[in-house]
PDB file of C-alpha atoms and ligand atoms in Angstrom:
ATOM      1  CA  MET A   1      -1.167  64.931  -3.960  1.00  0.00           C
ATOM      2  CA  LEU A   2      -3.091  65.972  -7.435  1.00  0.00           C
ATOM      3  CA  ALA A   3      -6.445  66.359  -7.447  1.00  0.00           C
ATOM      4  CA  ILE A   4      -8.233  66.526 -10.515  1.00  0.00           C
ATOM      5  CA  ARG A   5     -12.025  67.387 -11.180  1.00  0.00           C
ATOM      6  CA  ASN A   6     -14.514  67.535 -14.005  1.00  0.00           C
ATOM      7  CA  LEU A   7     -11.833  67.752 -16.774  1.00  0.00           C
ATOM      8  CA  GLY A   8     -13.350  68.073 -20.427  1.00  0.00           C
ATOM      9  CA  LYS A   9     -11.618  68.365 -23.801  1.00  0.00           C
ATOM     10  CA  THR A  10     -13.479  68.299 -27.046  1.00  0.00           C
ATOM     11  CA  TYR A  11     -10.525  68.714 -30.288  1.00  0.00           C
ATOM     12  CA  ALA A  12     -11.081  70.672 -33.281  1.00  0.00           C
ATOM     13  CA  ASN A  13     -12.468  67.824 -34.969  1.00  0.00           C
ATOM     14  CA  GLY A  14     -15.127  66.825 -32.560  1.00  0.00           C
ATOM     15  CA  VAL A  15     -13.598  63.848 -30.600  1.00  0.00           C
ATOM     16  CA  HIS A  16     -14.877  63.979 -27.565  1.00  0.00           C
ATOM     17  CA  ALA A  17     -11.373  63.373 -25.453  1.00  0.00           C
ATOM     18  CA  LEU A  18     -11.848  64.006 -22.131  1.00  0.00           C
ATOM     19  CA  ASN A  19     -15.429  63.816 -20.832  1.00  0.00           C
ATOM     20  CA  ASP A  20     -16.104  64.515 -16.918  1.00  0.00           C
ATOM     21  CA  VAL A  21     -12.717  63.101 -15.882  1.00  0.00           C
ATOM     22  CA  THR A  22     -12.278  63.282 -11.733  1.00  0.00           C
ATOM     23  CA  LEU A  23      -9.577  61.411 -10.035  1.00  0.00           C
ATOM     24  CA  ASP A  24      -7.296  61.720  -7.329  1.00  0.00           C
ATOM     25  CA  ILE A  25      -3.619  60.602  -7.618  1.00  0.00           C
ATOM     26  CA  PRO A  26      -1.599  60.243  -4.342  1.00  0.00           C
ATOM     27  CA  ARG A  27       2.172  59.662  -4.046  1.00  0.00           C
ATOM     28  CA  GLY A  28       3.546  56.357  -5.410  1.00  0.00           C
ATOM     29  CA  MET A  29       2.882  54.713  -8.516  1.00  0.00           C
ATOM     30  CA  PHE A  30      -0.710  55.748  -9.897  1.00  0.00           C
ATOM     31  CA  GLY A  31      -1.535  53.307 -12.822  1.00  0.00           C
ATOM     32  CA  LEU A  32      -3.971  54.625 -15.911  1.00  0.00           C
ATOM     33  CA  LEU A  33      -5.103  51.885 -18.553  1.00  0.00           C
ATOM     34  CA  GLY A  34      -6.320  52.470 -21.036  1.00  0.00           C
ATOM     35  CA  PRO A  35      -6.862  51.477 -24.795  1.00  0.00           C
ATOM     36  CA  ASN A  36      -5.395  53.418 -27.923  1.00  0.00           C
ATOM     37  CA  GLY A  37      -7.727  56.411 -28.036  1.00  0.00           C
ATOM     38  CA  ALA A  38      -8.856  55.955 -24.361  1.00  0.00           C
ATOM     39  CA  GLY A  39      -7.679  59.734 -23.535  1.00  0.00           C
ATOM     40  CA  LYS A  40      -4.933  59.055 -21.574  1.00  0.00           C
ATOM     41  CA  SER A  41      -2.504  61.098 -23.690  1.00  0.00           C
ATOM     42  CA  SER A  42      -4.992  63.569 -23.566  1.00  0.00           C
ATOM     43  CA  LEU A  43      -4.832  64.104 -19.893  1.00  0.00           C
ATOM     44  CA  MET A  44      -0.925  63.546 -19.545  1.00  0.00           C
ATOM     45  CA  ARG A  45      -0.649  66.281 -22.114  1.00  0.00           C
ATOM     46  CA  THR A  46      -3.194  68.495 -20.033  1.00  0.00           C
ATOM     47  CA  LEU A  47      -1.195  68.393 -16.535  1.00  0.00           C
ATOM     48  CA  ALA A  48       1.710  68.708 -17.920  1.00  0.00           C
ATOM     49  CA  THR A  49       0.489  71.798 -19.410  1.00  0.00           C
ATOM     50  CA  LEU A  50       1.302  71.100 -23.052  1.00  0.00           C
ATOM     51  CA  GLN A  51      -2.449  71.453 -23.744  1.00  0.00           C
ATOM     52  CA  GLU A  52      -5.375  73.664 -22.773  1.00  0.00           C
ATOM     53  CA  ALA A  53      -8.349  71.971 -21.228  1.00  0.00           C
ATOM     54  CA  ASP A  54     -12.050  73.371 -22.251  1.00  0.00           C
ATOM     55  CA  SER A  55     -13.891  72.980 -17.994  1.00  0.00           C
ATOM     56  CA  GLY A  56     -12.593  71.622 -15.110  1.00  0.00           C
ATOM     57  CA  SER A  57      -9.784  72.029 -12.613  1.00  0.00           C
ATOM     58  CA  ALA A  58      -6.469  70.490 -11.625  1.00  0.00           C
ATOM     59  CA  THR A  59      -4.621  71.208  -8.339  1.00  0.00           C
ATOM     60  CA  LEU A  60      -1.024  69.598  -6.791  1.00  0.00           C
ATOM     61  CA  GLU A  61       0.413  69.964  -3.908  1.00  0.00           C
ATOM     62  CA  GLY A  62       3.931  71.527  -3.137  1.00  0.00           C
ATOM     63  CA  ALA A  63       6.829  70.171  -1.100  1.00  0.00           C
ATOM     64  CA  ASN A  64       5.110  72.826   1.723  1.00  0.00           C
ATOM     65  CA  GLY A  65       1.870  71.991   1.246  1.00  0.00           C
ATOM     66  CA  GLU A  66       0.952  75.169  -1.420  1.00  0.00           C
ATOM     67  CA  ILE A  67      -1.566  74.532  -3.851  1.00  0.00           C
ATOM     68  CA  ILE A  68      -0.456  74.590  -7.455  1.00  0.00           C
ATOM     69  CA  ASP A  69      -3.398  75.641 -10.080  1.00  0.00           C
ATOM     70  CA  VAL A  70      -2.590  73.303 -12.857  1.00  0.00           C
ATOM     71  CA  LEU A  71      -4.122  74.602 -15.698  1.00  0.00           C
ATOM     72  CA  ARG A  72      -3.271  77.942 -14.372  1.00  0.00           C
ATOM     73  CA  ASP A  73      -0.365  78.236 -13.086  1.00  0.00           C
ATOM     74  CA  LYS A  74       1.953  76.307 -15.630  1.00  0.00           C
ATOM     75  CA  ASP A  75       5.126  77.774 -14.557  1.00  0.00           C
ATOM     76  CA  ALA A  76       4.477  76.437 -11.116  1.00  0.00           C
ATOM     77  CA  VAL A  77       3.910  73.013 -12.563  1.00  0.00           C
ATOM     78  CA  ARG A  78       6.469  72.737 -14.992  1.00  0.00           C
ATOM     79  CA  ARG A  79       9.209  73.816 -11.741  1.00  0.00           C
ATOM     80  CA  ARG A  80       7.542  70.322 -10.326  1.00  0.00           C
ATOM     81  CA  LEU A  81       6.985  68.040 -13.339  1.00  0.00           C
ATOM     82  CA  GLY A  82       9.077  65.533 -14.885  1.00  0.00           C
ATOM     83  CA  TYR A  83       7.675  64.307 -18.168  1.00  0.00           C
ATOM     84  CA  LEU A  84       7.980  61.451 -20.211  1.00  0.00           C
ATOM     85  CA  PRO A  85       6.579  61.727 -23.431  1.00  0.00           C
ATOM     86  CA  GLN A  86       5.581  58.831 -24.993  1.00  0.00           C
ATOM     87  CA  ASP A  87       7.908  59.823 -28.582  1.00  0.00           C
ATOM     88  CA  PHE A  88      10.538  61.874 -27.246  1.00  0.00           C
ATOM     89  CA  GLY A  89      13.281  62.559 -29.674  1.00  0.00           C
ATOM     90  CA  VAL A  90      17.099  62.298 -28.516  1.00  0.00           C
ATOM     91  CA  TYR A  91      19.792  63.920 -30.235  1.00  0.00           C
ATOM     92  CA  PRO A  92      21.818  61.168 -31.461  1.00  0.00           C
ATOM     93  CA  LYS A  93      25.324  62.765 -31.341  1.00  0.00           C
ATOM     94  CA  VAL A  94      25.243  64.171 -27.997  1.00  0.00           C
ATOM     95  CA  SER A  95      26.475  61.575 -25.378  1.00  0.00           C
ATOM     96  CA  ALA A  96      24.120  60.973 -22.224  1.00  0.00           C
ATOM     97  CA  GLU A  97      26.593  62.634 -19.972  1.00  0.00           C
ATOM     98  CA  ASP A  98      26.555  66.231 -21.767  1.00  0.00           C
ATOM     99  CA  MET A  99      22.841  66.016 -22.816  1.00  0.00           C
ATOM    100  CA  LEU A 100      22.120  65.628 -19.319  1.00  0.00           C
ATOM    101  CA  THR A 101      24.471  68.205 -18.579  1.00  0.00           C
ATOM    102  CA  HIS A 102      22.712  70.194 -20.981  1.00  0.00           C
ATOM    103  CA  PHE A 103      19.393  70.418 -19.819  1.00  0.00           C
ATOM    104  CA  ALA A 104      20.934  70.764 -15.975  1.00  0.00           C
ATOM    105  CA  VAL A 105      22.065  73.452 -17.199  1.00  0.00           C
ATOM    106  CA  LEU A 106      18.543  74.807 -18.303  1.00  0.00           C
ATOM    107  CA  LYS A 107      16.830  73.848 -15.415  1.00  0.00           C
ATOM    108  CA  GLY A 108      19.064  76.333 -14.000  1.00  0.00           C
ATOM    109  CA  LEU A 109      21.294  74.373 -12.222  1.00  0.00           C
ATOM    110  CA  ILE A 110      23.886  77.218 -12.617  1.00  0.00           C
ATOM    111  CA  ASP A 111      27.235  75.669 -10.272  1.00  0.00           C
ATOM    112  CA  ARG A 112      29.234  73.570 -11.967  1.00  0.00           C
ATOM    113  CA  LYS A 113      30.057  71.246  -8.517  1.00  0.00           C
ATOM    114  CA  GLN A 114      26.750  70.730  -7.958  1.00  0.00           C
ATOM    115  CA  ARG A 115      25.451  70.222 -11.089  1.00  0.00           C
ATOM    116  CA  ARG A 116      28.286  67.106 -11.578  1.00  0.00           C
ATOM    117  CA  GLU A 117      26.990  65.974  -8.484  1.00  0.00           C
ATOM    118  CA  VAL A 118      23.408  66.289 -10.068  1.00  0.00           C
ATOM    119  CA  VAL A 119      23.757  64.309 -13.205  1.00  0.00           C
ATOM    120  CA  ASP A 120      26.546  62.075 -11.806  1.00  0.00           C
ATOM    121  CA  GLY A 121      23.588  61.409  -9.282  1.00  0.00           C
ATOM    122  CA  LEU A 122      20.899  61.001 -11.653  1.00  0.00           C
ATOM    123  CA  LEU A 123      23.208  57.888 -14.491  1.00  0.00           C
ATOM    124  CA  GLN A 124      23.388  56.151 -11.313  1.00  0.00           C
ATOM    125  CA  GLN A 125      20.298  56.117 -10.561  1.00  0.00           C
ATOM    126  CA  VAL A 126      18.654  54.723 -13.911  1.00  0.00           C
ATOM    127  CA  ASN A 127      21.889  52.359 -14.429  1.00  0.00           C
ATOM    128  CA  LEU A 128      24.162  54.360 -17.423  1.00  0.00           C
ATOM    129  CA  TRP A 129      26.625  55.057 -15.528  1.00  0.00           C
ATOM    130  CA  ASP A 130      28.708  52.860 -17.500  1.00  0.00           C
ATOM    131  CA  VAL A 131      27.194  54.062 -20.728  1.00  0.00           C
ATOM    132  CA  ARG A 132      27.469  57.646 -20.316  1.00  0.00           C
ATOM    133  CA  LYS A 133      30.065  58.967 -22.655  1.00  0.00           C
ATOM    134  CA  ARG A 134      28.323  57.078 -25.562  1.00  0.00           C
ATOM    135  CA  LYS A 135      26.067  58.719 -27.929  1.00  0.00           C
ATOM    136  CA  LEU A 136      22.537  58.719 -27.535  1.00  0.00           C
ATOM    137  CA  GLY A 137      21.784  57.560 -31.068  1.00  0.00           C
ATOM    138  CA  THR A 138      23.850  53.730 -30.589  1.00  0.00           C
ATOM    139  CA  TYR A 139      21.634  53.922 -27.024  1.00  0.00           C
ATOM    140  CA  SER A 140      18.752  50.934 -27.200  1.00  0.00           C
ATOM    141  CA  GLY A 141      15.548  51.484 -26.373  1.00  0.00           C
ATOM    142  CA  GLY A 142      14.948  50.769 -22.754  1.00  0.00           C
ATOM    143  CA  MET A 143      18.594  52.688 -22.638  1.00  0.00           C
ATOM    144  CA  ARG A 144      16.696  56.305 -24.037  1.00  0.00           C
ATOM    145  CA  GLN A 145      13.891  55.413 -21.610  1.00  0.00           C
ATOM    146  CA  ARG A 146      16.252  55.237 -18.663  1.00  0.00           C
ATOM    147  CA  PHE A 147      17.581  58.233 -20.026  1.00  0.00           C
ATOM    148  CA  GLY A 148      14.258  59.826 -20.498  1.00  0.00           C
ATOM    149  CA  VAL A 149      13.668  59.028 -17.055  1.00  0.00           C
ATOM    150  CA  ALA A 150      17.330  61.055 -15.882  1.00  0.00           C
ATOM    151  CA  GLN A 151      15.706  63.745 -17.639  1.00  0.00           C
ATOM    152  CA  ALA A 152      12.286  63.822 -16.598  1.00  0.00           C
ATOM    153  CA  LEU A 153      13.967  63.635 -12.660  1.00  0.00           C
ATOM    154  CA  LEU A 154      16.083  66.468 -12.884  1.00  0.00           C
ATOM    155  CA  GLY A 155      14.997  69.353 -10.618  1.00  0.00           C
ATOM    156  CA  ASN A 156      13.521  66.950  -7.990  1.00  0.00           C
ATOM    157  CA  PRO A 157      10.208  66.928  -9.215  1.00  0.00           C
ATOM    158  CA  ARG A 158       6.870  66.541  -7.397  1.00  0.00           C
ATOM    159  CA  LEU A 159       4.770  64.393 -10.098  1.00  0.00           C
ATOM    160  CA  VAL A 160       6.592  62.490 -12.854  1.00  0.00           C
ATOM    161  CA  ILE A 161       3.970  61.615 -16.009  1.00  0.00           C
ATOM    162  CA  VAL A 162       5.771  58.458 -18.090  1.00  0.00           C
ATOM    163  CA  ASP A 163       3.254  58.327 -21.404  1.00  0.00           C
ATOM    164  CA  GLU A 164       2.705  54.637 -22.893  1.00  0.00           C
ATOM    165  CA  PRO A 165       6.870  53.946 -21.587  1.00  0.00           C
ATOM    166  CA  THR A 166       7.324  50.106 -21.968  1.00  0.00           C
ATOM    167  CA  ALA A 167       5.895  49.654 -25.765  1.00  0.00           C
ATOM    168  CA  GLY A 168       8.865  48.112 -27.575  1.00  0.00           C
ATOM    169  CA  LEU A 169      11.058  46.714 -24.806  1.00  0.00           C
ATOM    170  CA  ASP A 170      12.326  43.635 -24.819  1.00  0.00           C
ATOM    171  CA  PRO A 171      10.928  42.075 -21.257  1.00  0.00           C
ATOM    172  CA  GLU A 172      14.850  42.677 -19.480  1.00  0.00           C
ATOM    173  CA  GLU A 173      14.822  45.981 -20.363  1.00  0.00           C
ATOM    174  CA  ARG A 174       9.891  46.177 -19.509  1.00  0.00           C
ATOM    175  CA  ASN A 175      11.520  44.853 -16.265  1.00  0.00           C
ATOM    176  CA  ARG A 176      14.542  47.109 -15.580  1.00  0.00           C
ATOM    177  CA  PHE A 177      12.353  50.346 -16.648  1.00  0.00           C
ATOM    178  CA  LEU A 178       9.561  49.117 -14.064  1.00  0.00           C
ATOM    179  CA  ASN A 179      11.569  48.453 -11.072  1.00  0.00           C
ATOM    180  CA  LEU A 180      13.513  51.935 -11.656  1.00  0.00           C
ATOM    181  CA  LEU A 181       9.907  53.538 -11.737  1.00  0.00           C
ATOM    182  CA  ALA A 182       9.137  52.092  -8.240  1.00  0.00           C
ATOM    183  CA  GLU A 183      11.739  53.092  -7.116  1.00  0.00           C
ATOM    184  CA  ILE A 184      11.062  56.776  -8.089  1.00  0.00           C
ATOM    185  CA  GLY A 185       7.582  56.475  -7.236  1.00  0.00           C
ATOM    186  CA  GLU A 186       8.912  56.025  -3.218  1.00  0.00           C
ATOM    187  CA  ASN A 187       9.731  59.811  -3.498  1.00  0.00           C
ATOM    188  CA  VAL A 188       6.856  61.186  -5.387  1.00  0.00           C
ATOM    189  CA  ALA A 189       3.944  61.120  -7.530  1.00  0.00           C
ATOM    190  CA  VAL A 190       4.491  59.030 -10.480  1.00  0.00           C
ATOM    191  CA  ILE A 191       1.588  58.596 -13.206  1.00  0.00           C
ATOM    192  CA  LEU A 192       2.007  55.649 -15.844  1.00  0.00           C
ATOM    193  CA  SER A 193      -0.105  55.536 -18.677  1.00  0.00           C
ATOM    194  CA  THR A 194      -0.154  52.129 -20.782  1.00  0.00           C
ATOM    195  CA  HIS A 195      -2.530  50.002 -22.821  1.00  0.00           C
ATOM    196  CA  ILE A 196      -0.508  47.148 -20.546  1.00  0.00           C
ATOM    197  CA  VAL A 197      -2.491  45.455 -17.912  1.00  0.00           C
ATOM    198  CA  GLU A 198       0.194  43.838 -16.186  1.00  0.00           C
ATOM    199  CA  ASP A 199       2.665  47.731 -16.685  1.00  0.00           C
ATOM    200  CA  VAL A 200      -0.319  48.135 -13.639  1.00  0.00           C
ATOM    201  CA  THR A 201      -0.721  45.279 -11.872  1.00  0.00           C
ATOM    202  CA  ASP A 202       2.200  44.024 -11.712  1.00  0.00           C
ATOM    203  CA  LEU A 203       3.523  47.759  -9.529  1.00  0.00           C
ATOM    204  CA  CYS A 204       1.050  50.226  -9.091  1.00  0.00           C
ATOM    205  CA  PRO A 205      -0.746  50.220  -5.585  1.00  0.00           C
ATOM    206  CA  THR A 206      -3.316  52.285  -7.215  1.00  0.00           C
ATOM    207  CA  MET A 207      -5.409  52.683 -10.754  1.00  0.00           C
ATOM    208  CA  ALA A 208      -7.685  53.773 -12.769  1.00  0.00           C
ATOM    209  CA  ILE A 209      -9.287  52.575 -15.914  1.00  0.00           C
ATOM    210  CA  MET A 210     -10.157  55.104 -19.188  1.00  0.00           C
ATOM    211  CA  ASN A 211     -11.900  54.480 -22.048  1.00  0.00           C
ATOM    212  CA  LYS A 212     -13.636  56.524 -24.406  1.00  0.00           C
ATOM    213  CA  GLY A 213     -12.914  59.810 -22.535  1.00  0.00           C
ATOM    214  CA  GLN A 214     -13.806  58.850 -19.228  1.00  0.00           C
ATOM    215  CA  VAL A 215     -12.726  57.358 -16.089  1.00  0.00           C
ATOM    216  CA  LEU A 216     -14.639  54.025 -15.709  1.00  0.00           C
ATOM    217  CA  LEU A 217     -13.365  52.900 -12.302  1.00  0.00           C
ATOM    218  CA  THR A 218     -10.433  53.218  -9.785  1.00  0.00           C
ATOM    219  CA  GLY A 219      -9.212  51.584  -6.951  1.00  0.00           C
ATOM    220  CA  LYS A 220      -6.672  48.736  -6.162  1.00  0.00           C
ATOM    221  CA  PRO A 221      -5.581  46.769  -9.799  1.00  0.00           C
ATOM    222  CA  SER A 222      -7.192  43.358  -7.816  1.00  0.00           C
ATOM    223  CA  ASP A 223     -10.356  45.311  -7.620  1.00  0.00           C
ATOM    224  CA  ALA A 224     -10.265  47.432 -10.688  1.00  0.00           C
ATOM    225  CA  ILE A 225      -9.777  44.438 -12.593  1.00  0.00           C
ATOM    226  CA  ALA A 226     -11.865  42.278 -11.247  1.00  0.00           C
ATOM    227  CA  ALA A 227     -15.383  44.854 -11.738  1.00  0.00           C
ATOM    228  CA  LEU A 228     -14.474  44.380 -15.323  1.00  0.00           C
TER     229      LEU A 228
HETATM  230  P1  ADP B 301      -6.682  71.641 -31.209  1.00  0.00           P
HETATM  231  O1  ADP B 301      -6.482  72.654 -31.188  1.00  0.00           O
HETATM  232  O2  ADP B 301      -8.001  70.653 -31.740  1.00  0.00           O
HETATM  233  O3  ADP B 301      -7.111  71.603 -29.900  1.00  0.00           O
HETATM  234  P2  ADP B 301      -3.850  70.483 -31.368  1.00  0.00           P
HETATM  235  O4  ADP B 301      -3.523  72.259 -31.646  1.00  0.00           O
HETATM  236  O5  ADP B 301      -3.375  70.030 -30.439  1.00  0.00           O
HETATM  237  O6  ADP B 301      -6.010  70.028 -31.164  1.00  0.00           O
HETATM  238  O7  ADP B 301      -3.866  70.073 -32.959  1.00  0.00           O
HETATM  239  C1  ADP B 301      -4.060  70.026 -34.289  1.00  0.00           C
HETATM  240  C2  ADP B 301      -4.763  69.647 -34.913  1.00  0.00           C
HETATM  241  O8  ADP B 301      -3.851  68.538 -35.850  1.00  0.00           O
HETATM  242  C3  ADP B 301      -5.953  68.486 -34.728  1.00  0.00           C
HETATM  243  O9  ADP B 301      -7.255  69.626 -35.051  1.00  0.00           O
HETATM  244  C4  ADP B 301      -6.062  67.349 -35.522  1.00  0.00           C
HETATM  245  O10 ADP B 301      -6.856  67.781 -36.613  1.00  0.00           O
HETATM  246  C5  ADP B 301      -4.775  67.207 -35.700  1.00  0.00           C
HETATM  247  N1  ADP B 301      -4.355  65.908 -34.808  1.00  0.00           N
HETATM  248  C6  ADP B 301      -3.911  65.854 -33.629  1.00  0.00           C
HETATM  249  N2  ADP B 301      -2.680  64.707 -33.350  1.00  0.00           N
HETATM  250  C7  ADP B 301      -4.262  63.807 -33.484  1.00  0.00           C
HETATM  251  C8  ADP B 301      -5.117  62.694 -33.222  1.00  0.00           C
HETATM  252  N3  ADP B 301      -3.993  60.974 -32.457  1.00  0.00           N
HETATM  253  N4  ADP B 301      -6.189  62.293 -34.197  1.00  0.00           N
HETATM  254  C9  ADP B 301      -6.353  63.100 -34.374  1.00  0.00           C
HETATM  255  N5  ADP B 301      -6.030  64.372 -35.129  1.00  0.00           N
HETATM  256  C10 ADP B 301      -5.121  64.763 -34.366  1.00  0.00           C
HETATM  257  P1  ADP B 302      -4.605  57.587 -25.807  1.00  0.00           P
HETATM  258  O1  ADP B 302      -3.255  58.386 -25.278  1.00  0.00           O
HETATM  259  O2  ADP B 302      -5.342  57.028 -24.402  1.00  0.00           O
HETATM  260  O3  ADP B 302      -4.178  56.337 -26.992  1.00  0.00           O
HETATM  261  P2  ADP B 302      -5.577  60.293 -26.687  1.00  0.00           P
HETATM  262  O4  ADP B 302      -5.625  60.897 -26.239  1.00  0.00           O
HETATM  263  O5  ADP B 302      -3.897  60.010 -27.840  1.00  0.00           O
HETATM  264  O6  ADP B 302      -5.570  58.729 -26.079  1.00  0.00           O
HETATM  265  O7  ADP B 302      -6.215  59.991 -28.091  1.00  0.00           O
HETATM  266  C1  ADP B 302      -8.191  60.376 -27.150  1.00  0.00           C
HETATM  267  C2  ADP B 302      -8.742  60.847 -29.097  1.00  0.00           C
HETATM  268  O8  ADP B 302      -8.886  61.620 -29.112  1.00  0.00           O
HETATM  269  C3  ADP B 302      -8.947  59.391 -29.972  1.00  0.00           C
HETATM  270  O9  ADP B 302      -9.507  59.336 -30.386  1.00  0.00           O
HETATM  271  C4  ADP B 302      -7.689  60.946 -30.504  1.00  0.00           C
HETATM  272  O10 ADP B 302      -7.782  60.446 -32.014  1.00  0.00           O
HETATM  273  C5  ADP B 302      -8.012  62.383 -30.384  1.00  0.00           C
HETATM  274  N1  ADP B 302      -7.225  62.861 -30.485  1.00  0.00           N
HETATM  275  C6  ADP B 302      -5.599  62.940 -29.817  1.00  0.00           C
HETATM  276  N2  ADP B 302      -4.669  64.225 -30.111  1.00  0.00           N
HETATM  277  C7  ADP B 302      -5.522  64.630 -30.887  1.00  0.00           C
HETATM  278  C8  ADP B 302      -5.746  66.126 -31.491  1.00  0.00           C
HETATM  279  N3  ADP B 302      -4.654  67.164 -30.623  1.00  0.00           N
HETATM  280  N4  ADP B 302      -6.724  66.671 -32.603  1.00  0.00           N
HETATM  281  C9  ADP B 302      -7.445  65.778 -32.741  1.00  0.00           C
HETATM  282  N5  ADP B 302      -7.804  64.544 -31.848  1.00  0.00           N
HETATM  283  C10 ADP B 302      -7.224  64.289 -31.090  1.00  0.00           C
END
């Protein structure tokens, strides 16, 4: 669904964050595992069209088989992308329901009835229905992350990128969150970027390991971890 070829990125300070990165990312959950500084966020930001690569290409397959040039057709990518960044902020004084409704308007969901259905459906899907009226500032880390998923799912993305989502979650919230990602992964491509081995081995059928800007290996978690 997503083909990444020979991506390169060197920052102004001389750090080679991406070094000839080539990956094929299928539908479902894909784990991107690597230590801090490996280049995961640089890759995720590049795919989310938030920063430029120096070289290489990436193409995304749309719902009707159309091929989208990720590095050039930024608007087309953004319409098909859900991105949950590493440290995403929330407006503490707004309720989850109002915030999601606001984002739905920004996404072009103009029709009130349709918007209501989408927002309600997402709040239920991420299990925040009962607390939808509460202000986001009162949410726990796990609730916040699940709100982030609802936000990322607005507009029916083909690709969802989740960057280091389980940091700071307690075990129960972590499980709940990872199960939610697995559910989403049944319909779309989900890239789960993390430095936690178990996040990947627990639920990603395929994975890649990155270090120092390079992809070390890709495959099934059992094979990949054994090869290390
Ligand atoms: P560039 O212009 O090099 O492509 P950005 O515009 O994303 O990169 O970042 C601007 C500057 O912010 C960088 O040159 C760097 O000095 C600093 N910076 C931001 N994040 C980091 C980081 N994680 N490590 C080191 N420097 C950083
Ligand atoms: P990860 O997400 O795996 O921790 P990053 O992509 O954040 O890795 O970082 C890869 C390398 O690039 C690190 O050495 C980091 O300090 C550096 N880096 C990240 N962002 C910037 C930036 N904007 N400017 C300069 N260096 C950066």
